[in-house]
Each structure stands twice: as structure tokens, then as C-alpha cells.
């Protein structure tokens, strides 16, 4: 299982945001991790802009978005931006997409949130030829009438992964993309729901084994500190209460909250938990470091302990 790091979700200190993003990506690359994943948060930095910056600051590591909502972007504009990022990343960019949630698309942006599977399929109709390489994009479907030349980059193709949670989206994802990016999915939900549906769709479409990128919060701490780590994780990362899509995914597994998905405790305990994700069929893990402590110094020290564990994990080869 490949080891990745989620970077960029922290709010505040915006004058140093770019510097910190690039520093985090360089650390992940130098530590031997395989990838960095940048979330698109409604009130935060643009994920694809961040990916382009990170791409120019690194040389080896995969750079991905997790994930960019499609509805606010016309597919040609989305493709142009993705291809431009691919050029900045020198072929190391993976485009993670999703249809987001009603409270973001409807309540924040004032756009319609309906027929999410059909919406994603319509975007993939356009993105397929657009991301395959220079040439014309001629697509007419239920949402778009597009006849547009594109000659942004010859780095091709750009891998596409979709945040697929329900059965129909998993079927679409397996049949037409390189894999899925998950959040709020525990081992049982992945093994019994995500992987079988995704793999079956890929086989039927004659595609290779799809990637399964699982987002997992991690905190290296003493056993006595695990409750505090769970509490902090639920406080800063809980989204299921306002996101029915995530709640339905939680219902597929054993976890009741994001705190139940947290891998916390000693190195040995976390290693065992992460190997459980590998056994469930996860091909890539995107670690969200959750620091604990009182005050900035303790939080920084906690984050460094978890990062040191990830570096050791990457060197040892998790899942080998």
C-alpha cells in the first residue's frame, strides 16, 4: 500500500500558506512517501492552484487533489486547469473529482445539486478526450454541447479518480476512471461495499485494477492520550452530521464517527490498523495528521512524532 500525506487543510496564517504547502510536500518527498493529497475546502485555498505550486517545488512525488467539486467549473475550464497543473507537475498530477454535498453546492453556491451520478458521467464524457492529450474535444450529451480544441500539454493521460460513495457512483467510477478517493470509510465499508463494486465495474469494462485511496486520520500518542486524540478528531474533522453521503457510507461499516476511523496510539498499534486498510483492498492511504496537545509547541511536537512514524513506515514498506 502506497503512503500519502494530506497537506493544506489548516486554516489561518495565509501569508505563509504557499511556503507551508511547499515545505510539507518537500518533507513528504524527502521522507520517501509516495504522494501528497490536497483537499478542496469551501472557504480555503484552491486545491489545483496549490497542486501546481507543490508540483514546481518537488521532483518525484505524486500530487493529487482530494477532491475538486465539478459543478462550479465548466468541464473545458476544469480540463484546462488540470492540464496546466499537469505541466507544472511534469506528469505527476492526479485529478481527484467529486460531486460534493448539497450544503456546499446548493446552500453555499446557489447551484443545483441533483442527479449526481449523471452529472459526473457528463463531466467524464468531456474530461476523457480533454485529458487524453492535445486535440479536439467534441462532446454532446445531456448537459454539454462542446466543440473545443485543446493543446495545453503533451503530458498525457492525466489520471482521474472520483470520490465514489454510493453503488451507482462506484459503478461509474470503476468503469470509467482510474479509481476512487474515500473519506469517512472504515475497513469494513471498504472491504464489503467499495472494493467489490468498484472491481466488478472495472472488470466488466475491461479496465485494470482500480486504485482505492483512503483518507485516514493518524495520531502517534500514548495509550492514555487516545481518548483526547479521538475527541480532537471528532471536533476538527466531523462532517457526517451535515453530509448524508458520508453518513450512508458510515452506515456500511462499523465506525459511527470519524474518530472511530482514527488510527491512534503506539507505532505498533497504528501499523496494525493501517495494515487492516491494506487487507480491505486499499491501494493508497492519504494520512491526515491529527496533532494533540496544549498550545502550539505541543501540537508541533505531536505532528512531528506522527510524521516520523510515517517516514519509518514508508521506508519499511507498509503492506509488503
PDB file of C-alpha atoms in Angstrom:
ATOM      1  CA  UNK A   1       0.000   0.000   0.000  1.00  0.00           C
ATOM      2  CA  UNK A   2       1.356   3.399  -1.009  1.00  0.00           C
ATOM      3  CA  UNK A   3       1.707   6.033   1.710  1.00  0.00           C
ATOM      4  CA  UNK A   4       0.498   9.578   1.109  1.00  0.00           C
ATOM      5  CA  UNK A   5       0.103  12.728   3.182  1.00  0.00           C
ATOM      6  CA  UNK A   6      -2.817  15.144   3.175  1.00  0.00           C
ATOM      7  CA  UNK A   7      -1.500  18.704   3.082  1.00  0.00           C
ATOM      8  CA  UNK A   8      -3.031  22.160   3.111  1.00  0.00           C
ATOM      9  CA  UNK A   9      -6.259  21.869   5.129  1.00  0.00           C
ATOM     10  CA  UNK A  10      -5.089  24.064   8.012  1.00  0.00           C
ATOM     11  CA  UNK A  11      -6.789  27.432   8.223  1.00  0.00           C
ATOM     12  CA  UNK A  12      -5.157  30.725   9.045  1.00  0.00           C
ATOM     13  CA  UNK A  13      -1.649  32.154   8.587  1.00  0.00           C
ATOM     14  CA  UNK A  14      -2.413  32.781   4.915  1.00  0.00           C
ATOM     15  CA  UNK A  15       0.646  34.924   4.208  1.00  0.00           C
ATOM     16  CA  UNK A  16       2.772  31.822   4.751  1.00  0.00           C
ATOM     17  CA  UNK A  17       0.311  29.372   3.178  1.00  0.00           C
ATOM     18  CA  UNK A  18       2.257  28.793  -0.042  1.00  0.00           C
ATOM     19  CA  UNK A  19       5.538  28.402   1.823  1.00  0.00           C
ATOM     20  CA  UNK A  20       3.990  25.857   4.207  1.00  0.00           C
ATOM     21  CA  UNK A  21       2.318  23.873   1.424  1.00  0.00           C
ATOM     22  CA  UNK A  22       5.579  23.545  -0.462  1.00  0.00           C
ATOM     23  CA  UNK A  23       7.538  22.740   2.697  1.00  0.00           C
ATOM     24  CA  UNK A  24       5.076  19.974   3.620  1.00  0.00           C
ATOM     25  CA  UNK A  25       5.296  18.485   0.124  1.00  0.00           C
ATOM     26  CA  UNK A  26       9.092  18.611   0.145  1.00  0.00           C
ATOM     27  CA  UNK A  27       9.126  16.904   3.533  1.00  0.00           C
ATOM     28  CA  UNK A  28       6.877  14.111   2.206  1.00  0.00           C
ATOM     29  CA  UNK A  29       9.098  13.638  -0.831  1.00  0.00           C
ATOM     30  CA  UNK A  30      12.323  13.612   1.179  1.00  0.00           C
ATOM     31  CA  UNK A  31      10.765  11.231   3.734  1.00  0.00           C
ATOM     32  CA  UNK A  32      10.060   8.707   0.988  1.00  0.00           C
ATOM     33  CA  UNK A  33       6.291   8.994   0.882  1.00  0.00           C
ATOM     34  CA  UNK A  34       4.557   8.236  -2.400  1.00  0.00           C
ATOM     35  CA  UNK A  35       2.035  11.054  -2.681  1.00  0.00           C
ATOM     36  CA  UNK A  36       0.527  14.222  -1.297  1.00  0.00           C
ATOM     37  CA  UNK A  37      -3.208  14.948  -1.471  1.00  0.00           C
ATOM     38  CA  UNK A  38      -4.724  18.418  -1.311  1.00  0.00           C
ATOM     39  CA  UNK A  39      -8.356  18.801  -0.227  1.00  0.00           C
ATOM     40  CA  UNK A  40     -10.721  21.400  -1.652  1.00  0.00           C
ATOM     41  CA  UNK A  41     -12.286  23.099   1.364  1.00  0.00           C
ATOM     42  CA  UNK A  42     -15.206  25.509   0.669  1.00  0.00           C
ATOM     43  CA  UNK A  43     -13.605  28.547   2.318  1.00  0.00           C
ATOM     44  CA  UNK A  44      -9.968  27.738   1.649  1.00  0.00           C
ATOM     45  CA  UNK A  45      -7.130  27.791  -0.890  1.00  0.00           C
ATOM     46  CA  UNK A  46      -7.864  26.488  -4.405  1.00  0.00           C
ATOM     47  CA  UNK A  47      -6.660  22.879  -4.493  1.00  0.00           C
ATOM     48  CA  UNK A  48      -5.453  22.849  -8.099  1.00  0.00           C
ATOM     49  CA  UNK A  49      -3.541  26.105  -7.672  1.00  0.00           C
ATOM     50  CA  UNK A  50      -1.931  24.525  -4.622  1.00  0.00           C
ATOM     51  CA  UNK A  51      -1.121  21.392  -6.634  1.00  0.00           C
ATOM     52  CA  UNK A  52       0.639  23.457  -9.294  1.00  0.00           C
ATOM     53  CA  UNK A  53       2.725  25.229  -6.666  1.00  0.00           C
ATOM     54  CA  UNK A  54       3.582  21.959  -4.969  1.00  0.00           C
ATOM     55  CA  UNK A  55       4.457  20.392  -8.305  1.00  0.00           C
ATOM     56  CA  UNK A  56       7.099  23.024  -9.009  1.00  0.00           C
ATOM     57  CA  UNK A  57       8.552  22.585  -5.519  1.00  0.00           C
ATOM     58  CA  UNK A  58       9.023  18.796  -5.827  1.00  0.00           C
ATOM     59  CA  UNK A  59      10.558  16.385  -8.334  1.00  0.00           C
ATOM     60  CA  UNK A  60       9.311  12.846  -7.668  1.00  0.00           C
ATOM     61  CA  UNK A  61       6.198  12.632  -5.547  1.00  0.00           C
ATOM     62  CA  UNK A  62       2.656  12.255  -6.932  1.00  0.00           C
ATOM     63  CA  UNK A  63       0.478  15.325  -6.386  1.00  0.00           C
ATOM     64  CA  UNK A  64      -3.289  14.880  -6.241  1.00  0.00           C
ATOM     65  CA  UNK A  65      -6.491  16.711  -5.360  1.00  0.00           C
ATOM     66  CA  UNK A  66      -8.928  15.140  -2.916  1.00  0.00           C
ATOM     67  CA  UNK A  67     -11.281  16.333  -4.251  1.00  0.00           C
ATOM     68  CA  UNK A  68     -12.343  19.134  -6.610  1.00  0.00           C
ATOM     69  CA  UNK A  69     -16.149  19.580  -6.942  1.00  0.00           C
ATOM     70  CA  UNK A  70     -17.187  19.530 -10.586  1.00  0.00           C
ATOM     71  CA  UNK A  71     -20.392  21.575 -10.563  1.00  0.00           C
ATOM     72  CA  UNK A  72     -18.829  25.048 -10.127  1.00  0.00           C
ATOM     73  CA  UNK A  73     -16.492  24.502 -13.099  1.00  0.00           C
ATOM     74  CA  UNK A  74     -17.293  24.102 -16.786  1.00  0.00           C
ATOM     75  CA  UNK A  75     -15.585  20.864 -17.926  1.00  0.00           C
ATOM     76  CA  UNK A  76     -13.410  22.627 -20.501  1.00  0.00           C
ATOM     77  CA  UNK A  77     -12.207  25.133 -17.894  1.00  0.00           C
ATOM     78  CA  UNK A  78     -11.653  22.243 -15.493  1.00  0.00           C
ATOM     79  CA  UNK A  79      -9.648  20.368 -18.130  1.00  0.00           C
ATOM     80  CA  UNK A  80      -7.573  23.439 -18.991  1.00  0.00           C
ATOM     81  CA  UNK A  81      -6.701  23.962 -15.354  1.00  0.00           C
ATOM     82  CA  UNK A  82      -5.931  20.276 -14.787  1.00  0.00           C
ATOM     83  CA  UNK A  83      -3.698  20.089 -17.846  1.00  0.00           C
ATOM     84  CA  UNK A  84      -1.890  23.257 -16.805  1.00  0.00           C
ATOM     85  CA  UNK A  85      -1.293  21.736 -13.370  1.00  0.00           C
ATOM     86  CA  UNK A  86      -0.066  18.566 -15.059  1.00  0.00           C
ATOM     87  CA  UNK A  87       2.521  20.602 -16.938  1.00  0.00           C
ATOM     88  CA  UNK A  88       3.641  22.255 -13.696  1.00  0.00           C
ATOM     89  CA  UNK A  89       3.905  18.819 -12.055  1.00  0.00           C
ATOM     90  CA  UNK A  90       5.830  17.377 -15.018  1.00  0.00           C
ATOM     91  CA  UNK A  91       3.404  14.474 -15.392  1.00  0.00           C
ATOM     92  CA  UNK A  92       2.930  13.682 -11.676  1.00  0.00           C
ATOM     93  CA  UNK A  93      -0.563  15.145 -11.194  1.00  0.00           C
ATOM     94  CA  UNK A  94      -3.673  13.065 -10.450  1.00  0.00           C
ATOM     95  CA  UNK A  95      -7.052  14.776 -10.652  1.00  0.00           C
ATOM     96  CA  UNK A  96      -9.407  13.814  -7.841  1.00  0.00           C
ATOM     97  CA  UNK A  97     -13.006  14.846  -8.521  1.00  0.00           C
ATOM     98  CA  UNK A  98     -16.331  14.701  -6.715  1.00  0.00           C
ATOM     99  CA  UNK A  99     -19.884  15.977  -6.762  1.00  0.00           C
ATOM    100  CA  UNK A 100     -19.519  17.400  -3.235  1.00  0.00           C
ATOM    101  CA  UNK A 101     -22.572  17.777  -0.947  1.00  0.00           C
ATOM    102  CA  UNK A 102     -25.881  19.601  -1.049  1.00  0.00           C
ATOM    103  CA  UNK A 103     -24.845  22.008   1.717  1.00  0.00           C
ATOM    104  CA  UNK A 104     -21.889  23.183  -0.370  1.00  0.00           C
ATOM    105  CA  UNK A 105     -23.338  23.182  -3.887  1.00  0.00           C
ATOM    106  CA  UNK A 106     -26.859  24.369  -3.078  1.00  0.00           C
ATOM    107  CA  UNK A 107     -26.659  26.277   0.185  1.00  0.00           C
ATOM    108  CA  UNK A 108     -23.259  27.929  -0.278  1.00  0.00           C
ATOM    109  CA  UNK A 109     -23.013  28.318  -4.046  1.00  0.00           C
ATOM    110  CA  UNK A 110     -26.646  28.512  -5.063  1.00  0.00           C
ATOM    111  CA  UNK A 111     -26.276  25.799  -7.713  1.00  0.00           C
ATOM    112  CA  UNK A 112     -28.483  22.794  -8.266  1.00  0.00           C
ATOM    113  CA  UNK A 113     -27.488  19.592  -6.553  1.00  0.00           C
ATOM    114  CA  UNK A 114     -29.328  16.908  -8.451  1.00  0.00           C
ATOM    115  CA  UNK A 115     -28.626  13.714 -10.390  1.00  0.00           C
ATOM    116  CA  UNK A 116     -25.048  13.473  -9.090  1.00  0.00           C
ATOM    117  CA  UNK A 117     -24.172  10.280 -10.998  1.00  0.00           C
ATOM    118  CA  UNK A 118     -25.500  11.651 -14.294  1.00  0.00           C
ATOM    119  CA  UNK A 119     -23.667  14.925 -13.620  1.00  0.00           C
ATOM    120  CA  UNK A 120     -20.357  13.151 -13.049  1.00  0.00           C
ATOM    121  CA  UNK A 121     -20.896  10.983 -16.136  1.00  0.00           C
ATOM    122  CA  UNK A 122     -21.480  14.090 -18.259  1.00  0.00           C
ATOM    123  CA  UNK A 123     -18.255  15.650 -16.983  1.00  0.00           C
ATOM    124  CA  UNK A 124     -16.306  12.448 -17.636  1.00  0.00           C
ATOM    125  CA  UNK A 125     -17.602  12.460 -21.219  1.00  0.00           C
ATOM    126  CA  UNK A 126     -15.735  15.724 -21.708  1.00  0.00           C
ATOM    127  CA  UNK A 127     -12.733  15.108 -19.498  1.00  0.00           C
ATOM    128  CA  UNK A 128     -11.937  11.787 -21.175  1.00  0.00           C
ATOM    129  CA  UNK A 129     -10.880  13.244 -24.533  1.00  0.00           C
ATOM    130  CA  UNK A 130      -9.725  16.537 -22.984  1.00  0.00           C
ATOM    131  CA  UNK A 131      -7.207  14.892 -20.652  1.00  0.00           C
ATOM    132  CA  UNK A 132      -6.059  12.271 -23.146  1.00  0.00           C
ATOM    133  CA  UNK A 133      -3.775  14.707 -24.910  1.00  0.00           C
ATOM    134  CA  UNK A 134      -3.743  17.576 -27.407  1.00  0.00           C
ATOM    135  CA  UNK A 135      -6.620  17.521 -29.864  1.00  0.00           C
ATOM    136  CA  UNK A 136     -10.244  18.479 -30.408  1.00  0.00           C
ATOM    137  CA  UNK A 137     -12.915  17.824 -27.790  1.00  0.00           C
ATOM    138  CA  UNK A 138     -16.264  17.143 -29.442  1.00  0.00           C
ATOM    139  CA  UNK A 139     -18.942  16.076 -26.978  1.00  0.00           C
ATOM    140  CA  UNK A 140     -22.709  16.463 -26.946  1.00  0.00           C
ATOM    141  CA  UNK A 141     -24.622  14.985 -24.013  1.00  0.00           C
ATOM    142  CA  UNK A 142     -27.462  15.913 -21.675  1.00  0.00           C
ATOM    143  CA  UNK A 143     -25.516  18.771 -20.074  1.00  0.00           C
ATOM    144  CA  UNK A 144     -22.982  19.997 -22.626  1.00  0.00           C
ATOM    145  CA  UNK A 145     -22.530  20.801 -26.309  1.00  0.00           C
ATOM    146  CA  UNK A 146     -18.786  21.185 -26.705  1.00  0.00           C
ATOM    147  CA  UNK A 147     -16.609  21.557 -29.787  1.00  0.00           C
ATOM    148  CA  UNK A 148     -13.375  22.897 -28.387  1.00  0.00           C
ATOM    149  CA  UNK A 149      -9.703  22.465 -29.347  1.00  0.00           C
ATOM    150  CA  UNK A 150      -7.247  21.846 -26.523  1.00  0.00           C
ATOM    151  CA  UNK A 151      -3.468  21.994 -26.768  1.00  0.00           C
ATOM    152  CA  UNK A 152      -2.310  22.627 -23.216  1.00  0.00           C
ATOM    153  CA  UNK A 153       0.250  19.897 -22.611  1.00  0.00           C
ATOM    154  CA  UNK A 154       1.569  16.675 -24.079  1.00  0.00           C
ATOM    155  CA  UNK A 155       1.834  15.127 -20.612  1.00  0.00           C
ATOM    156  CA  UNK A 156      -0.898  12.534 -21.054  1.00  0.00           C
ATOM    157  CA  UNK A 157      -3.045  10.978 -19.913  1.00  0.00           C
ATOM    158  CA  UNK A 158      -3.947  12.648 -16.621  1.00  0.00           C
ATOM    159  CA  UNK A 159      -5.251  10.057 -14.135  1.00  0.00           C
ATOM    160  CA  UNK A 160      -8.746  10.741 -12.818  1.00  0.00           C
ATOM    161  CA  UNK A 161     -10.075   9.469  -9.503  1.00  0.00           C
ATOM    162  CA  UNK A 162     -13.617  10.056  -8.260  1.00  0.00           C
ATOM    163  CA  UNK A 163     -14.980  10.307  -4.738  1.00  0.00           C
ATOM    164  CA  UNK A 164     -17.431   7.422  -5.133  1.00  0.00           C
ATOM    165  CA  UNK A 165     -19.535   6.531  -2.103  1.00  0.00           C
ATOM    166  CA  UNK A 166     -22.793   5.003  -3.360  1.00  0.00           C
ATOM    167  CA  UNK A 167     -23.319   1.914  -5.563  1.00  0.00           C
ATOM    168  CA  UNK A 168     -24.090   3.780  -8.787  1.00  0.00           C
ATOM    169  CA  UNK A 169     -21.169   6.190  -8.409  1.00  0.00           C
ATOM    170  CA  UNK A 170     -18.856   3.272  -7.633  1.00  0.00           C
ATOM    171  CA  UNK A 171     -20.051   1.532 -10.800  1.00  0.00           C
ATOM    172  CA  UNK A 172     -19.382   4.659 -12.866  1.00  0.00           C
ATOM    173  CA  UNK A 173     -16.017   5.153 -11.191  1.00  0.00           C
ATOM    174  CA  UNK A 174     -14.872   1.571 -11.785  1.00  0.00           C
ATOM    175  CA  UNK A 175     -15.979   1.572 -15.400  1.00  0.00           C
ATOM    176  CA  UNK A 176     -14.556   4.917 -16.454  1.00  0.00           C
ATOM    177  CA  UNK A 177     -11.819   6.198 -14.134  1.00  0.00           C
ATOM    178  CA  UNK A 178      -8.561   5.159 -12.506  1.00  0.00           C
ATOM    179  CA  UNK A 179     -10.073   4.667  -9.059  1.00  0.00           C
ATOM    180  CA  UNK A 180     -11.727   6.279  -6.081  1.00  0.00           C
ATOM    181  CA  UNK A 181     -10.783   8.609  -3.226  1.00  0.00           C
ATOM    182  CA  UNK A 182     -12.541   7.951   0.085  1.00  0.00           C
ATOM    183  CA  UNK A 183     -13.233   9.806   3.294  1.00  0.00           C
ATOM    184  CA  UNK A 184     -15.306   8.534   6.236  1.00  0.00           C
ATOM    185  CA  UNK A 185     -14.806   4.914   5.123  1.00  0.00           C
ATOM    186  CA  UNK A 186     -13.586   2.298   7.604  1.00  0.00           C
ATOM    187  CA  UNK A 187     -12.124  -1.113   6.786  1.00  0.00           C
ATOM    188  CA  UNK A 188     -15.462  -2.928   6.746  1.00  0.00           C
ATOM    189  CA  UNK A 189     -17.128  -0.382   4.443  1.00  0.00           C
ATOM    190  CA  UNK A 190     -14.188  -0.590   2.068  1.00  0.00           C
ATOM    191  CA  UNK A 191     -13.924  -4.378   2.035  1.00  0.00           C
ATOM    192  CA  UNK A 192     -17.639  -5.170   1.809  1.00  0.00           C
ATOM    193  CA  UNK A 193     -19.004  -2.230  -0.174  1.00  0.00           C
ATOM    194  CA  UNK A 194     -16.410  -0.139  -2.015  1.00  0.00           C
ATOM    195  CA  UNK A 195     -13.897  -2.645  -3.360  1.00  0.00           C
ATOM    196  CA  UNK A 196     -16.341  -5.310  -4.656  1.00  0.00           C
ATOM    197  CA  UNK A 197     -18.486  -2.802  -6.554  1.00  0.00           C
ATOM    198  CA  UNK A 198     -15.511  -0.910  -7.920  1.00  0.00           C
ATOM    199  CA  UNK A 199     -13.616  -4.028  -9.002  1.00  0.00           C
ATOM    200  CA  UNK A 200     -16.663  -5.610 -10.642  1.00  0.00           C
ATOM    201  CA  UNK A 201     -17.332  -2.493 -12.700  1.00  0.00           C
ATOM    202  CA  UNK A 202     -13.693  -2.280 -13.771  1.00  0.00           C
ATOM    203  CA  UNK A 203     -13.654  -5.940 -14.847  1.00  0.00           C
ATOM    204  CA  UNK A 204     -16.863  -5.535 -16.843  1.00  0.00           C
ATOM    205  CA  UNK A 205     -15.376  -2.530 -18.624  1.00  0.00           C
ATOM    206  CA  UNK A 206     -12.118  -4.337 -19.347  1.00  0.00           C
ATOM    207  CA  UNK A 207     -10.114  -1.974 -17.173  1.00  0.00           C
ATOM    208  CA  UNK A 208      -7.260  -2.775 -14.812  1.00  0.00           C
ATOM    209  CA  UNK A 209      -7.475  -2.931 -11.042  1.00  0.00           C
ATOM    210  CA  UNK A 210      -8.707   0.457  -9.807  1.00  0.00           C
ATOM    211  CA  UNK A 211      -6.905   2.455  -7.150  1.00  0.00           C
ATOM    212  CA  UNK A 212      -8.587   2.881  -3.771  1.00  0.00           C
ATOM    213  CA  UNK A 213      -7.237   5.924  -1.933  1.00  0.00           C
ATOM    214  CA  UNK A 214      -8.457   6.029   1.656  1.00  0.00           C
ATOM    215  CA  UNK A 215      -8.211   9.128   3.803  1.00  0.00           C
ATOM    216  CA  UNK A 216      -7.290   8.147   7.367  1.00  0.00           C
ATOM    217  CA  UNK A 217      -6.544  10.419  10.327  1.00  0.00           C
ATOM    218  CA  UNK A 218      -3.467   9.320  12.293  1.00  0.00           C
ATOM    219  CA  UNK A 219      -2.013  10.353  15.653  1.00  0.00           C
ATOM    220  CA  UNK A 220       1.016   8.802  17.340  1.00  0.00           C
ATOM    221  CA  UNK A 221       0.417   9.116  21.073  1.00  0.00           C
ATOM    222  CA  UNK A 222       0.402   7.306  24.391  1.00  0.00           C
ATOM    223  CA  UNK A 223      -2.450   4.891  25.017  1.00  0.00           C
ATOM    224  CA  UNK A 224      -3.723   7.211  27.723  1.00  0.00           C
ATOM    225  CA  UNK A 225      -3.932  10.016  25.158  1.00  0.00           C
ATOM    226  CA  UNK A 226      -6.081   8.119  22.656  1.00  0.00           C
ATOM    227  CA  UNK A 227      -9.390   9.486  24.033  1.00  0.00           C
ATOM    228  CA  UNK A 228      -8.083  13.032  23.614  1.00  0.00           C
ATOM    229  CA  UNK A 229      -6.992  12.233  20.060  1.00  0.00           C
ATOM    230  CA  UNK A 230     -10.436  10.816  19.250  1.00  0.00           C
ATOM    231  CA  UNK A 231     -12.123  13.857  20.766  1.00  0.00           C
ATOM    232  CA  UNK A 232      -9.960  16.267  18.773  1.00  0.00           C
ATOM    233  CA  UNK A 233     -10.517  14.301  15.560  1.00  0.00           C
ATOM    234  CA  UNK A 234     -14.285  14.429  16.019  1.00  0.00           C
ATOM    235  CA  UNK A 235     -14.086  18.144  16.748  1.00  0.00           C
ATOM    236  CA  UNK A 236     -11.984  19.234  13.778  1.00  0.00           C
ATOM    237  CA  UNK A 237     -12.971  16.673  11.136  1.00  0.00           C
ATOM    238  CA  UNK A 238     -16.591  15.681  11.788  1.00  0.00           C
ATOM    239  CA  UNK A 239     -18.731  16.179   8.678  1.00  0.00           C
ATOM    240  CA  UNK A 240     -21.198  13.284   8.689  1.00  0.00           C
ATOM    241  CA  UNK A 241     -23.916  15.140  10.571  1.00  0.00           C
ATOM    242  CA  UNK A 242     -24.383  17.584   7.702  1.00  0.00           C
ATOM    243  CA  UNK A 243     -23.334  15.261   4.869  1.00  0.00           C
ATOM    244  CA  UNK A 244     -25.812  12.455   4.180  1.00  0.00           C
ATOM    245  CA  UNK A 245     -23.416  10.946   1.618  1.00  0.00           C
ATOM    246  CA  UNK A 246     -20.847  10.365   4.352  1.00  0.00           C
ATOM    247  CA  UNK A 247     -23.467   9.146   6.802  1.00  0.00           C
ATOM    248  CA  UNK A 248     -24.614   6.463   4.356  1.00  0.00           C
ATOM    249  CA  UNK A 249     -21.006   5.369   3.929  1.00  0.00           C
ATOM    250  CA  UNK A 250     -20.549   5.180   7.702  1.00  0.00           C
ATOM    251  CA  UNK A 251     -23.647   3.001   7.832  1.00  0.00           C
ATOM    252  CA  UNK A 252     -21.849   0.485   5.596  1.00  0.00           C
ATOM    253  CA  UNK A 253     -19.112  -0.031   8.182  1.00  0.00           C
ATOM    254  CA  UNK A 254     -18.603  -0.237  11.902  1.00  0.00           C
ATOM    255  CA  UNK A 255     -17.484   3.339  12.561  1.00  0.00           C
ATOM    256  CA  UNK A 256     -20.027   5.816  13.877  1.00  0.00           C
ATOM    257  CA  UNK A 257     -17.832   8.895  13.507  1.00  0.00           C
ATOM    258  CA  UNK A 258     -14.527   9.989  12.025  1.00  0.00           C
ATOM    259  CA  UNK A 259     -12.998   9.454  15.462  1.00  0.00           C
ATOM    260  CA  UNK A 260     -13.656   5.724  15.076  1.00  0.00           C
ATOM    261  CA  UNK A 261     -11.596   5.711  11.867  1.00  0.00           C
ATOM    262  CA  UNK A 262      -8.677   7.475  13.552  1.00  0.00           C
ATOM    263  CA  UNK A 263      -5.560   5.313  13.828  1.00  0.00           C
ATOM    264  CA  UNK A 264      -4.100   6.366  17.183  1.00  0.00           C
ATOM    265  CA  UNK A 265      -1.699   5.052  19.792  1.00  0.00           C
ATOM    266  CA  UNK A 266       1.741   3.494  19.556  1.00  0.00           C
ATOM    267  CA  UNK A 267       3.629   2.855  16.322  1.00  0.00           C
ATOM    268  CA  UNK A 268       2.721  -0.838  16.573  1.00  0.00           C
ATOM    269  CA  UNK A 269      -0.967  -0.136  17.123  1.00  0.00           C
ATOM    270  CA  UNK A 270      -1.179   2.251  14.185  1.00  0.00           C
ATOM    271  CA  UNK A 271       0.827  -0.055  11.923  1.00  0.00           C
ATOM    272  CA  UNK A 272      -1.658  -2.856  12.647  1.00  0.00           C
ATOM    273  CA  UNK A 273      -4.640  -0.596  11.963  1.00  0.00           C
ATOM    274  CA  UNK A 274      -3.229   0.640   8.670  1.00  0.00           C
ATOM    275  CA  UNK A 275      -2.433  -2.903   7.566  1.00  0.00           C
ATOM    276  CA  UNK A 276      -6.114  -3.605   8.123  1.00  0.00           C
ATOM    277  CA  UNK A 277      -6.906  -0.998   5.474  1.00  0.00           C
ATOM    278  CA  UNK A 278      -4.465  -2.697   3.106  1.00  0.00           C
ATOM    279  CA  UNK A 279      -6.149  -6.051   3.731  1.00  0.00           C
ATOM    280  CA  UNK A 280      -9.513  -4.433   2.978  1.00  0.00           C
ATOM    281  CA  UNK A 281      -8.279  -3.567  -0.520  1.00  0.00           C
ATOM    282  CA  UNK A 282      -6.890  -0.067  -0.098  1.00  0.00           C
ATOM    283  CA  UNK A 283      -4.056   0.625  -2.558  1.00  0.00           C
ATOM    284  CA  UNK A 284      -3.138   4.098  -1.292  1.00  0.00           C
ATOM    285  CA  UNK A 285      -3.570   5.785   2.060  1.00  0.00           C
ATOM    286  CA  UNK A 286      -3.817   9.544   2.497  1.00  0.00           C
ATOM    287  CA  UNK A 287      -2.868  10.342   6.075  1.00  0.00           C
ATOM    288  CA  UNK A 288      -4.408  13.319   7.800  1.00  0.00           C
ATOM    289  CA  UNK A 289      -2.057  14.035  10.685  1.00  0.00           C
ATOM    290  CA  UNK A 290      -4.028  14.911  13.837  1.00  0.00           C
ATOM    291  CA  UNK A 291      -1.779  16.547  16.437  1.00  0.00           C
ATOM    292  CA  UNK A 292      -2.765  16.762  20.079  1.00  0.00           C
ATOM    293  CA  UNK A 293      -1.536  18.861  22.980  1.00  0.00           C
ATOM    294  CA  UNK A 294      -1.927  22.148  24.780  1.00  0.00           C
ATOM    295  CA  UNK A 295      -0.507  25.070  22.889  1.00  0.00           C
ATOM    296  CA  UNK A 296       1.418  25.469  19.673  1.00  0.00           C
ATOM    297  CA  UNK A 297       4.657  23.832  20.832  1.00  0.00           C
ATOM    298  CA  UNK A 298       2.938  20.624  21.949  1.00  0.00           C
ATOM    299  CA  UNK A 299       0.898  20.446  18.748  1.00  0.00           C
ATOM    300  CA  UNK A 300       4.030  20.844  16.622  1.00  0.00           C
ATOM    301  CA  UNK A 301       5.838  18.160  18.626  1.00  0.00           C
ATOM    302  CA  UNK A 302       2.874  15.806  18.223  1.00  0.00           C
ATOM    303  CA  UNK A 303       2.755  16.391  14.483  1.00  0.00           C
ATOM    304  CA  UNK A 304       6.479  15.684  14.195  1.00  0.00           C
ATOM    305  CA  UNK A 305       6.085  12.355  16.053  1.00  0.00           C
ATOM    306  CA  UNK A 306       3.406  11.228  13.640  1.00  0.00           C
ATOM    307  CA  UNK A 307       5.420  12.343  10.636  1.00  0.00           C
ATOM    308  CA  UNK A 308       8.476  10.460  11.880  1.00  0.00           C
ATOM    309  CA  UNK A 309       6.316   7.345  12.103  1.00  0.00           C
ATOM    310  CA  UNK A 310       5.105   7.840   8.524  1.00  0.00           C
ATOM    311  CA  UNK A 311       8.653   8.198   7.255  1.00  0.00           C
ATOM    312  CA  UNK A 312       9.644   4.957   9.010  1.00  0.00           C
ATOM    313  CA  UNK A 313       6.535   3.265   7.631  1.00  0.00           C
ATOM    314  CA  UNK A 314       7.374   4.326   4.091  1.00  0.00           C
ATOM    315  CA  UNK A 315      10.935   3.067   4.495  1.00  0.00           C
ATOM    316  CA  UNK A 316       9.769  -0.317   5.834  1.00  0.00           C
ATOM    317  CA  UNK A 317       7.139  -0.789   3.137  1.00  0.00           C
ATOM    318  CA  UNK A 318       3.610  -0.991   4.566  1.00  0.00           C
ATOM    319  CA  UNK A 319       1.636  -3.854   3.079  1.00  0.00           C
ATOM    320  CA  UNK A 320       4.759  -5.712   1.978  1.00  0.00           C
TER     321      UNK A 320
END
